[in-house]
C-alpha positions as a Python dict, from the first residue, in 0.01 Angstrom:
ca = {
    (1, 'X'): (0, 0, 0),
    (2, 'X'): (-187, -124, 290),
    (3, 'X'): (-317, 159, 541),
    (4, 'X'): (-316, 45, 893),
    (5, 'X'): (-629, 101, 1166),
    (6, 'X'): (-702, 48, 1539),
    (7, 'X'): (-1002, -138, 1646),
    (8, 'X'): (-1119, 232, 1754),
    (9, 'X'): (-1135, 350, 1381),
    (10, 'X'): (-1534, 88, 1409),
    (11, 'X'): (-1802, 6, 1611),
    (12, 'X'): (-1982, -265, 1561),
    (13, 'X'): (-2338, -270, 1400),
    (14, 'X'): (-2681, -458, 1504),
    (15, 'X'): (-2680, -670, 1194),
    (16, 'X'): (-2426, -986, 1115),
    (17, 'X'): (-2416, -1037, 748),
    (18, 'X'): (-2589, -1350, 646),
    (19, 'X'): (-2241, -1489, 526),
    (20, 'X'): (-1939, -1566, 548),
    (21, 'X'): (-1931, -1853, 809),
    (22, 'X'): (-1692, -2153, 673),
    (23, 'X'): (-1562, -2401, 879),
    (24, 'X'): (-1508, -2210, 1244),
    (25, 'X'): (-1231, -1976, 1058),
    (26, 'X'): (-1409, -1681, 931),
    (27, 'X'): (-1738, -1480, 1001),
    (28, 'X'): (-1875, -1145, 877),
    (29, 'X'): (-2018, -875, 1023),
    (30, 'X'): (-2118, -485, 979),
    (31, 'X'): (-1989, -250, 1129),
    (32, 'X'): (-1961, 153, 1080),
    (33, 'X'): (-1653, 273, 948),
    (34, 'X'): (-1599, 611, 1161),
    (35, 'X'): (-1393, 794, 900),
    (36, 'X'): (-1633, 769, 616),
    (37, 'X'): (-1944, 688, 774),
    (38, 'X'): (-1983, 425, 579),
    (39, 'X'): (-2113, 69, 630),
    (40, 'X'): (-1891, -207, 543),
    (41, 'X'): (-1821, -546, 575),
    (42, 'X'): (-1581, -699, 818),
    (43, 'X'): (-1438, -1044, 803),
    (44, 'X'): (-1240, -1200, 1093),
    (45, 'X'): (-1012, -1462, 1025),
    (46, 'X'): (-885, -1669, 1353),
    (47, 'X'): (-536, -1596, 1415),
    (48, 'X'): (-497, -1912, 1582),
    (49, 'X'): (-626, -2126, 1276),
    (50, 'X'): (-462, -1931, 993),
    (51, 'X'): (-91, -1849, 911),
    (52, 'X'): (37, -1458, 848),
    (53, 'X'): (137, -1558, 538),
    (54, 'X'): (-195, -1663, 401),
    (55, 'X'): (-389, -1369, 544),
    (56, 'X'): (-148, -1135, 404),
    (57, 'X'): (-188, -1341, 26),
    (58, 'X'): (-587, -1356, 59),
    (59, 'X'): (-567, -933, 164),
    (60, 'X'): (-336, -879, -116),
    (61, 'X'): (-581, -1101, -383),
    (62, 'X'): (-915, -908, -316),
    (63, 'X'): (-737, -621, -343),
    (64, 'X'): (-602, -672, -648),
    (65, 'X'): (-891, -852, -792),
    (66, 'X'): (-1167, -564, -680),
    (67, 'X'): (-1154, -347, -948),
    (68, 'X'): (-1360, -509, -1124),
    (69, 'X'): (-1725, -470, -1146),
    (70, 'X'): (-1845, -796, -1020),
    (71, 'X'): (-1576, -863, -762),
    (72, 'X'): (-1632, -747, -426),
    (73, 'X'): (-1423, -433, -358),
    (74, 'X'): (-1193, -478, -39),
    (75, 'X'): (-1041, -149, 124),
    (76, 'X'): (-699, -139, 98),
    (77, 'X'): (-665, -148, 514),
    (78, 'X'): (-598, -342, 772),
    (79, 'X'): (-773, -373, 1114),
    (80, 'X'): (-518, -419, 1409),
    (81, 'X'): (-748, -709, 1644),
    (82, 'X'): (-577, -898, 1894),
    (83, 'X'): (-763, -1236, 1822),
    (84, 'X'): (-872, -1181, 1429),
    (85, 'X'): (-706, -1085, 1095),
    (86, 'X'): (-970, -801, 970),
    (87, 'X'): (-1087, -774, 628),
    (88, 'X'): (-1292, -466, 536),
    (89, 'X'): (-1535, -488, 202),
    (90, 'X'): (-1846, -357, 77),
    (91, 'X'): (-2134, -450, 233),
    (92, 'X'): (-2377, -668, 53),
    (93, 'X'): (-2691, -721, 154),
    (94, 'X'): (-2873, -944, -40),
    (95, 'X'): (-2672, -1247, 104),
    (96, 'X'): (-2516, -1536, -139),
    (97, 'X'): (-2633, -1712, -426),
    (98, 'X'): (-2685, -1983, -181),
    (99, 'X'): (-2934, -1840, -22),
    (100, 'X'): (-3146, -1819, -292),
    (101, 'X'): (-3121, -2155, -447),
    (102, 'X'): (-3448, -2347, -361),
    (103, 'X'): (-3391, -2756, -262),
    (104, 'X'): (-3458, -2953, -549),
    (105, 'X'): (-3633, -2641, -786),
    (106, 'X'): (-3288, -2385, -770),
    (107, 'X'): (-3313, -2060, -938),
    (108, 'X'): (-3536, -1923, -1191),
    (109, 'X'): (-3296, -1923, -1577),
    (110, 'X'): (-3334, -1526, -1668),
    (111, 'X'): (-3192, -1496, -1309),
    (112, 'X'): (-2905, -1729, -1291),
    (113, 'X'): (-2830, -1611, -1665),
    (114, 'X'): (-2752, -1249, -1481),
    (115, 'X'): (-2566, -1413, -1239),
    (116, 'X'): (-2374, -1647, -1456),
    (117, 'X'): (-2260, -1382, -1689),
    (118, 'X'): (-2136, -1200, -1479),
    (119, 'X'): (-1957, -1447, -1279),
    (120, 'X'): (-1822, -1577, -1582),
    (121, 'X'): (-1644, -1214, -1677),
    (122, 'X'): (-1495, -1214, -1322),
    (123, 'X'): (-1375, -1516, -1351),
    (124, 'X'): (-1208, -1471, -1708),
    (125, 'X'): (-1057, -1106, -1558),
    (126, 'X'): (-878, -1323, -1290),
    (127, 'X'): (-768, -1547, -1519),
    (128, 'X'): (-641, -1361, -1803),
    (129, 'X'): (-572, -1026, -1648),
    (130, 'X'): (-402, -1123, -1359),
    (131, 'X'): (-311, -1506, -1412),
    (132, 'X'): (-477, -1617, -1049),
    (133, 'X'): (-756, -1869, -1015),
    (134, 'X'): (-1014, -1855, -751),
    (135, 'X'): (-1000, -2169, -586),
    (136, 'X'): (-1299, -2215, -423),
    (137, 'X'): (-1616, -2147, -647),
    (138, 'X'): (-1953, -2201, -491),
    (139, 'X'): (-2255, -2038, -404),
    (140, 'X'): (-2190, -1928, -86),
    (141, 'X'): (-1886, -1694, -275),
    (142, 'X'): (-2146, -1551, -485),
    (143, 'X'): (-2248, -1222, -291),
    (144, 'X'): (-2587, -1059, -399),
    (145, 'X'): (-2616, -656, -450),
    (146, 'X'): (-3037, -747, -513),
    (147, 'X'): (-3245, -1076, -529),
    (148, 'X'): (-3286, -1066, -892),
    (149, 'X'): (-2919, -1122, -985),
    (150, 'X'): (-2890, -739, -1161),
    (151, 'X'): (-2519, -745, -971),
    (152, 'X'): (-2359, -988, -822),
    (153, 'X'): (-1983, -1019, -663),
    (154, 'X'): (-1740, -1267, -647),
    (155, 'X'): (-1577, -1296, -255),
    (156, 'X'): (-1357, -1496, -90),
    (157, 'X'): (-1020, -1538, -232),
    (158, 'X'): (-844, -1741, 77),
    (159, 'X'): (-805, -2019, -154),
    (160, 'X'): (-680, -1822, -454),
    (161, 'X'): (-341, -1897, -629),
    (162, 'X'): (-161, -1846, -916),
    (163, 'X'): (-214, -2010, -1258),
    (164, 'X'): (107, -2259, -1285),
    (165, 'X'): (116, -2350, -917),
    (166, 'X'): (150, -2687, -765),
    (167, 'X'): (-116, -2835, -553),
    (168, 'X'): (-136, -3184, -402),
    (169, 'X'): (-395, -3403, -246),
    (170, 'X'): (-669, -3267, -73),
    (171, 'X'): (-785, -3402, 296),
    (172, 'X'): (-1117, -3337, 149),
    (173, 'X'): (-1290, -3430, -148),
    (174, 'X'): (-1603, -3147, -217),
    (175, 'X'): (-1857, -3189, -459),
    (176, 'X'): (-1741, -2897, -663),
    (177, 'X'): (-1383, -3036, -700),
    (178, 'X'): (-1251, -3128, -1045),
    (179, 'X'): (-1159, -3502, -1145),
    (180, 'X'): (-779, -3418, -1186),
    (181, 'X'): (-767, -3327, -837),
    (182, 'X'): (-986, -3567, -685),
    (183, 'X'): (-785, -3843, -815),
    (184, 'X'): (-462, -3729, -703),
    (185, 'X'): (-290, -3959, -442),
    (186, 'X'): (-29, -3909, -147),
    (187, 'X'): (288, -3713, -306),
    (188, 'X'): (99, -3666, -660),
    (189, 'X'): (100, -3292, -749),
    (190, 'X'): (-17, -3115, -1070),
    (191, 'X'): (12, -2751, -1175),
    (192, 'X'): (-325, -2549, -1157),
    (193, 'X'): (-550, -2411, -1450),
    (194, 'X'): (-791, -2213, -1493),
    (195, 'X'): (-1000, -2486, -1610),
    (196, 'X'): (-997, -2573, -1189),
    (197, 'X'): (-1229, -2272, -1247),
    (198, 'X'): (-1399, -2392, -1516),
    (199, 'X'): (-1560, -2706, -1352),
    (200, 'X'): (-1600, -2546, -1045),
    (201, 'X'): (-1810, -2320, -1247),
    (202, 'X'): (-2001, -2585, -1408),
    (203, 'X'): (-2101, -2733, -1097),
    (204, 'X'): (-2241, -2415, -990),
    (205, 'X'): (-2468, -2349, -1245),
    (206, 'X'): (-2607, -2731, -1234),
    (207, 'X'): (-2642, -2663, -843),
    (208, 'X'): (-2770, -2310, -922),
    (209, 'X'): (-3061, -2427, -1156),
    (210, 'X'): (-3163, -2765, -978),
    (211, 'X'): (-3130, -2704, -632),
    (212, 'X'): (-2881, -3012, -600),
    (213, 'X'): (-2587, -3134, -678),
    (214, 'X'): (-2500, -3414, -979),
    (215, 'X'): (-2228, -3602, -758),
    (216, 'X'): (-2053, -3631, -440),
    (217, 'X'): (-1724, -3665, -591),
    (218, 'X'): (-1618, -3678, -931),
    (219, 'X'): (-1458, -4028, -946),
    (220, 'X'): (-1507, -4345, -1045),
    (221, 'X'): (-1659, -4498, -730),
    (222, 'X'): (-1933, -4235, -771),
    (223, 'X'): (-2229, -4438, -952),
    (224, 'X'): (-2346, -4060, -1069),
    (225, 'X'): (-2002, -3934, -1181),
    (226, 'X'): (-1958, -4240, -1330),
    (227, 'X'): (-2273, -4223, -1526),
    (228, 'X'): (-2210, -3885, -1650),
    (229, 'X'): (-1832, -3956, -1787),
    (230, 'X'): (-1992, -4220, -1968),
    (231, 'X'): (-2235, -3980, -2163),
    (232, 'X'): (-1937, -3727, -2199),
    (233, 'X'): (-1771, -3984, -2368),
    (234, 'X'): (-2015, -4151, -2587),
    (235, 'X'): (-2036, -3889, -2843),
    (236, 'X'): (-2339, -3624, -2958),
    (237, 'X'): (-2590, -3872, -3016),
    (238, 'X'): (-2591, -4017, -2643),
    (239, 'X'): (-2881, -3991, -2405),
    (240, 'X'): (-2843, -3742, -2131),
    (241, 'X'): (-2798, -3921, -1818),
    (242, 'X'): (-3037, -3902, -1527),
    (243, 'X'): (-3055, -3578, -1351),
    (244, 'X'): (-2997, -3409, -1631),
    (245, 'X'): (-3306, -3461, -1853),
    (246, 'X'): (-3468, -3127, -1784),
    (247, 'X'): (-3196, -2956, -1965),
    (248, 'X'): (-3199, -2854, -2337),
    (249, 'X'): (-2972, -2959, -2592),
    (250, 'X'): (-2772, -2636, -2604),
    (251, 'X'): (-2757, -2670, -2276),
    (252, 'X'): (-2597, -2973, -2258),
    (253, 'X'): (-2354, -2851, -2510),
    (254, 'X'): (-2230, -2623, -2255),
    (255, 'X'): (-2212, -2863, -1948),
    (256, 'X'): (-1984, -3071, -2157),
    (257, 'X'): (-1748, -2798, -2232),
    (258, 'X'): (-1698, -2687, -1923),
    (259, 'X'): (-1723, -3023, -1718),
    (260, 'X'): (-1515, -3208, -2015),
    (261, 'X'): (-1322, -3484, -1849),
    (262, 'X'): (-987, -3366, -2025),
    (263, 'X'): (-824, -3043, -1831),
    (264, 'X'): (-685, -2963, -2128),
    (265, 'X'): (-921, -2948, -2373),
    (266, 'X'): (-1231, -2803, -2132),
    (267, 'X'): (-1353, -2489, -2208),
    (268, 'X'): (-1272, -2135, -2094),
    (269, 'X'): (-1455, -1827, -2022),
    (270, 'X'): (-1354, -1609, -2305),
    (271, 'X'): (-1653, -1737, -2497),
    (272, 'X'): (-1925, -1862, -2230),
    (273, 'X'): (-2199, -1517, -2370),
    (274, 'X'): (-2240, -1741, -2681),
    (275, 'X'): (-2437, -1975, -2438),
    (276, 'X'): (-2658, -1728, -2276),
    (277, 'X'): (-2845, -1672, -2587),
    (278, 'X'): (-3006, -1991, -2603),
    (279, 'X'): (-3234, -2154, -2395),
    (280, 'X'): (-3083, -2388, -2099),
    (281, 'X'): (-3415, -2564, -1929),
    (282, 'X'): (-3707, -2733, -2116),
    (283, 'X'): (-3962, -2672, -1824),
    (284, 'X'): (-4218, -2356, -1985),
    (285, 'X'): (-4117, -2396, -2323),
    (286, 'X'): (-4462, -2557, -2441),
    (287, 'X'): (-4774, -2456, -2284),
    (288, 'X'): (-5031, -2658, -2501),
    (289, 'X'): (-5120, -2827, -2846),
    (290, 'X'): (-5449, -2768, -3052),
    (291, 'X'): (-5499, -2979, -3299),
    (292, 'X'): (-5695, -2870, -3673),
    (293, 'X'): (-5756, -3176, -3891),
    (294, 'X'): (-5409, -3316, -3972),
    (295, 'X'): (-5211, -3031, -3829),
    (296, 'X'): (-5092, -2936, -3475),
    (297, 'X'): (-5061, -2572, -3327),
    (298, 'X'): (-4872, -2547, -3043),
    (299, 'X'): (-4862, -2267, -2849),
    (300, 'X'): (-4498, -2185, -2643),
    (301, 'X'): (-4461, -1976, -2329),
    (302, 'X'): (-4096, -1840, -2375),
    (303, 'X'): (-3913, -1722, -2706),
    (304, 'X'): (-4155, -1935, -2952),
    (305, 'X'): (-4466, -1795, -3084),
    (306, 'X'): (-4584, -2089, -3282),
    (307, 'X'): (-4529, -2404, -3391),
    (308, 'X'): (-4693, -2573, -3656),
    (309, 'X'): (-4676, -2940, -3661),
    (310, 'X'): (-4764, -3143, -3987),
    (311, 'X'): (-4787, -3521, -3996),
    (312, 'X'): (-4571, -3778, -4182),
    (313, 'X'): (-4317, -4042, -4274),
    (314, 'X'): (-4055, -3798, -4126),
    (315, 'X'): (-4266, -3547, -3947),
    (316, 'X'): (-4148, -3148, -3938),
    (317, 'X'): (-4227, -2852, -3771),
    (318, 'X'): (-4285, -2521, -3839),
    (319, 'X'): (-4077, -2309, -3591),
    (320, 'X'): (-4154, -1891, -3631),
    (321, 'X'): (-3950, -1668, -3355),
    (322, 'X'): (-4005, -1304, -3411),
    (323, 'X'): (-3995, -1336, -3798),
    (324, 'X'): (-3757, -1638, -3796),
    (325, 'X'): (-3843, -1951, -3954),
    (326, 'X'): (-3687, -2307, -3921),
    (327, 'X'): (-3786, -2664, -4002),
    (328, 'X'): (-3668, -2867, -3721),
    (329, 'X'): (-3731, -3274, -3740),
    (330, 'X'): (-3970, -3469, -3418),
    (331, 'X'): (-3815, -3756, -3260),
    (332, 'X'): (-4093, -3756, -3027),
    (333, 'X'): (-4487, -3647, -2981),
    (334, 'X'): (-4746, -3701, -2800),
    (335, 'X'): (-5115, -3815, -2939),
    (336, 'X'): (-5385, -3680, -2746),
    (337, 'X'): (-5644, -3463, -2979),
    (338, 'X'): (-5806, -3220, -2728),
    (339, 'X'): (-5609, -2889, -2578),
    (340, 'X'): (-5376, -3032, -2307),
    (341, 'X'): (-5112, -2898, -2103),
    (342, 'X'): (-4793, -3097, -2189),
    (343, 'X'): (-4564, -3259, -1936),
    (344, 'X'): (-4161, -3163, -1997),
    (345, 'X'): (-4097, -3462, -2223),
    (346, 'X'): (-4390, -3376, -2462),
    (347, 'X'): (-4130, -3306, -2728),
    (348, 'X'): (-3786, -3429, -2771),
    (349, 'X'): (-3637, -3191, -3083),
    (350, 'X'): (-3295, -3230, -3312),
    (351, 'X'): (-3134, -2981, -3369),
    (352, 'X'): (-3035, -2998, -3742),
    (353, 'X'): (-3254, -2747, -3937),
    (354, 'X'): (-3337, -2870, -4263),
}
């Protein structure tokens, strides 16, 4: 049930909340909730711009949705404003994901690790608890409780709907928008999956740890969406394309599952901890090489504590990670003799073990 207010039941607070601006509909602010004496979050929708209806369906969605950890909670209330819908949620006041991301260097891994796992949990609760996709998946939906990404919350469910739906062409094409939808034409429709989500998602976490995004649009006419469908479909032993280099292997692996061309066959979010337990840039992973007669020590920054490389026809290395051992095969070294810090590329490894 939704409990009614007056505009009497708040005042307003000093502070806007560095969100929740999009497109002259919506903006946040906090205010004091005289009941509880609590702060919240309010967000006023235009009456003018949006239809009863699909107030009413975004209220009832973050509702719903809420419950769950890392989803922001919305009061189940609504503000009587002569000019605005009113949505009341929890304050947070860390700002958005967005805010965070630094132009062309993006977020730290540990930290978007947080954040993605949690996002990805949300996501999956929408999806298989209460068959509803979120629509709209971007950093500036991705509210922060702290700056280190400890909790995070999912917000804004105006574009929510249910799994099964029809949608048609959109007036606009956004960078996060999968390729089954940016190809549709005038009176195509298809029926919506969660793996709308699922690219979304991917796009995010490219966006997240770069600081940019991979494409404009994903269609043909885009030279770097092109470029990318072309790796995606040329197999395991392709080249990453460019703008992607920095990324490991595993990595990779998980950008193609959940940007896989195919709807059908892309990944879903049941499964997406397996990929949080390896690592997803190269940058820090070697510091520098010393070289003893015919041998190389390398020395590693993150997760490695030494790697012993020995020279031949088919040269090995000598991977040890907290006990672990591995022989992993070089495609690629460098040959300087003398202690040197290594650029990125200073190894390129396989990853079949021998």
């Amino acid at each position: 049930a939704i409990t009614f207010f007056h505009n009497t039941d708040y005042k307003h607070s000093a502070h806007k909340r560095g969100q929740g601006i999009c497109d002259g509909l919506t903006l946040s602010f906090l205010y004091l909730f005289l009941s509880t004496g609590s702060t919240v979050a309010l967000k006023l929708i235009r009456k003018d711009r949006t239809r009863l209806e699909s107030f009413l369906q975004e209220l009832h969605v973050s509702v719903l949705v809420g419950r769950h950890d890392s989803i922001i909670y919305t009061y189940p209330i609504h503000v009587l404003a002569l000019d605005h819908f009113l949505i009341v949620q929890d304050f947070a006041p860390c700002g958005t994901l967005h805010s965070i991301i630094e132009p062309r260097n993006g977020v730290p891994e540990e930290k978007m690790k947080r954040c993605a796992e949690q996002l990805a949990s949300a996501l999956w609760y929408m999806h298989s608890k209460h068959q509803l996709i979120h629509g709209d998946l971007k950093p500036d939906n991705v509210l922060l409780m702290d700056k280190d990404c400890h909790q995070i919350k999912l917000a804004d469910f105006g574009h929510a709907r249910s799994i099964g739906q029809l949608v048609g062409r959109m007036s606009h094409i956004i960078p996060h928008m999968c390729p089954e939808i940016c190809c549709l034409q005038e009176n195509e429709y298809l029926y919506l999956t969660q793996s709308v989500d699922v690219w979304a998602f991917g796009i995010l976490l490219y966006v997240a740890l770069t600081g940019y995004f991979p494409w404009e649009k994903a269609l043909e006419l885009d030279h770097c969406f092109n470029v990318f469908a072309e790796w995606q479909n040329g197999g395991d032993y392709a080249a990453p394309p460019n703008g992607w280099e920095t990324f490991t292997g595993e990595a990779m692996g998980m950008f193609s599952s959940l940007l896989t061309l195919d709807p059908v066959t892309r990944s879903t979010f049941e499964h997406f901890s397996g990929f949080l337990q390896s690592p997803w840039r190269t940058d820090g992973l070697i510091d520098h090489v010393v070289v003893e007669g015919e041998a190389f020590l390398v020395t590693t920054e993150e997760g490695l504590d030494q790697i012993l490389i020995i020279p031949g026809d088919n040269e090995m290395i000598l991977i040890e990670t907290e006990g672990n051992v591995e022989y992993v095969e070089i495609e690629e070294t460098v040959e300087e003799s003398e202690d040197i810090l290594l650029p990125q590329s200073f190894l390129s490894l396989s990853k079949e073990a021998v």
